[in-house]
Short mmCIF file of C-alpha atoms in Angstrom, two decimals:
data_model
loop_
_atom_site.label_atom_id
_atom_site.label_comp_id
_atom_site.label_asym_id
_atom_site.label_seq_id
_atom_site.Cartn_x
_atom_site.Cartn_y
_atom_site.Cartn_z
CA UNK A 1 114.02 90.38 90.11
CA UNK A 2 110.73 90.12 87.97
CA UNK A 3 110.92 86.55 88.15
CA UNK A 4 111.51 86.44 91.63
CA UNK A 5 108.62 88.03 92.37
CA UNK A 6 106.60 86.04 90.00
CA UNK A 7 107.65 82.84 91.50
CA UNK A 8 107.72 83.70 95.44
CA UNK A 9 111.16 83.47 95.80
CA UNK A 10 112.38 86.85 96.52
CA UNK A 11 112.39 86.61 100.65
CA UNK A 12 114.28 83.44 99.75
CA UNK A 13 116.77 84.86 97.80
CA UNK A 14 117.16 88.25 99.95
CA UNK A 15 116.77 86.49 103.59
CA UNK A 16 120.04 84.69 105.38
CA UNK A 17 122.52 87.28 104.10
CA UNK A 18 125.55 88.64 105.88
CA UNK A 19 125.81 92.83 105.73
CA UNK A 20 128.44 92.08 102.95
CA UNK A 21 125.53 90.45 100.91
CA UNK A 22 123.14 92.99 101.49
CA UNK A 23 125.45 95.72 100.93
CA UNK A 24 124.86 95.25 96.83
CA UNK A 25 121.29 94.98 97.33
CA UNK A 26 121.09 98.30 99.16
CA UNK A 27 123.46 100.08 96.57
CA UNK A 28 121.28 98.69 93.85
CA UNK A 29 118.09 100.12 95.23
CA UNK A 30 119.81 103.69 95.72
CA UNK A 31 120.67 104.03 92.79
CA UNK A 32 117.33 102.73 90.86
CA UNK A 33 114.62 103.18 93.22
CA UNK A 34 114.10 106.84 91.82
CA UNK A 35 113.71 105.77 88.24
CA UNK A 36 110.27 105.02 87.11
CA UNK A 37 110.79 101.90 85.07
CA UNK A 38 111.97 100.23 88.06
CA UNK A 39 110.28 102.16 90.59
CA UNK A 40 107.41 99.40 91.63
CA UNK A 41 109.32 96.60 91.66
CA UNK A 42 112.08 97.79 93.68
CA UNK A 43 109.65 99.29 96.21
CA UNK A 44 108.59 95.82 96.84
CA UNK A 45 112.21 94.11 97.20
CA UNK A 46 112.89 97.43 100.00
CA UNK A 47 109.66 96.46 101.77
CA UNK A 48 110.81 92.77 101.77
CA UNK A 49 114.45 93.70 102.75
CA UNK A 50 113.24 96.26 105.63
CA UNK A 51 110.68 93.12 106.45
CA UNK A 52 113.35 90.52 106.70
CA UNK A 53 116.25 93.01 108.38
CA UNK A 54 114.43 95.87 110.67
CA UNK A 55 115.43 93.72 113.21
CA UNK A 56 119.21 94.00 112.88
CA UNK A 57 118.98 97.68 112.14
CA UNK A 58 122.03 99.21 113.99
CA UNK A 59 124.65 96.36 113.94
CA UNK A 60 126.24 97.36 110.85
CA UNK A 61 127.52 100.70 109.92
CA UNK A 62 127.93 99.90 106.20
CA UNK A 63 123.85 98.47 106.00
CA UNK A 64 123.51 101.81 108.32
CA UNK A 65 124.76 103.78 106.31
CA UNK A 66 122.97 102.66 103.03
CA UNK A 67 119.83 102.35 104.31
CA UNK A 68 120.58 106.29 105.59
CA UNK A 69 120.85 107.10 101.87
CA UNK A 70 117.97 104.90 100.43
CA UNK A 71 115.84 106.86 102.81
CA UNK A 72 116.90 110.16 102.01
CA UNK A 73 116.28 109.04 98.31
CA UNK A 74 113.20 108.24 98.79
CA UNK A 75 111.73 111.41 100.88
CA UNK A 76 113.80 113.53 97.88
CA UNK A 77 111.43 111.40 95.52
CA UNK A 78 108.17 111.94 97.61
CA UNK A 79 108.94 115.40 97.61
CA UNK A 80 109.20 115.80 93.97
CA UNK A 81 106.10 113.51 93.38
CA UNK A 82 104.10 115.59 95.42
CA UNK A 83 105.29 118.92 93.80
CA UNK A 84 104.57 117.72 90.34
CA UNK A 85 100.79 116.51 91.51
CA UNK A 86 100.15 119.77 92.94
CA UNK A 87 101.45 121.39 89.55
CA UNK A 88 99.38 119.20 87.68
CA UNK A 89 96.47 120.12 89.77
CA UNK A 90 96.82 124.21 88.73
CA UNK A 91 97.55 123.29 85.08
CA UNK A 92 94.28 121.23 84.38
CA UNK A 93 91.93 124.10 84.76
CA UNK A 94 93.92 126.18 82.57
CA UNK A 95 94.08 123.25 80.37
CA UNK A 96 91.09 122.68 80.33
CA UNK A 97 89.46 126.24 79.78
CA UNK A 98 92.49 126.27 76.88
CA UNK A 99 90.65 123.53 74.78
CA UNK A 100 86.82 124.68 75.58
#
């Protein structure tokens, strides 16, 4: 997917797919858009496959469906991003006054 990106080709290589084709795109992004290692790459191939497919949105139950659980993954992520920066704003003053 790296290379992909590297070279352009990833709208070329997502685009002109039947729901069948996309279906193992959209399982592979629910199940590794969570995990950090991956986390900014496969952000960009979901912006790309929203880009190329918002428009069909609705016609299939199985893209539906999955796109219904990549969502739900990612507010669940936001979530727990959001918690851990506001935890990480109360521990650096008491951090901080620990190593004065």
């Amino acid at each position: 997917i790296e290379e992909l990106v590297q070279r352009g080709g990833l709208l070329t290589a997502i685009a002109g797919r039947t729901a069948e084709g996309l279906y193992p795109i959209l399982c592979f992004l629910c199940r590794h858009i969570t995990d950090p290692r991956f986390a900014k790459l496969l952000v960009t191939v979901t912006t790309v496959v929203l880009d190329v497919y918002g428009g069909v949105i609705g016609q299939s139950p199985l893209v539906d469906d999955k796109l219904k659980v990549l969502r739900e993954r990612i507010i669940v992520e936001v979530r727990i991003q959001e918690q851990l920066l506001n935890l990480q704003g109360c521990l650096e003053p008491i951090l901080a006054a620990a190593f004065q």
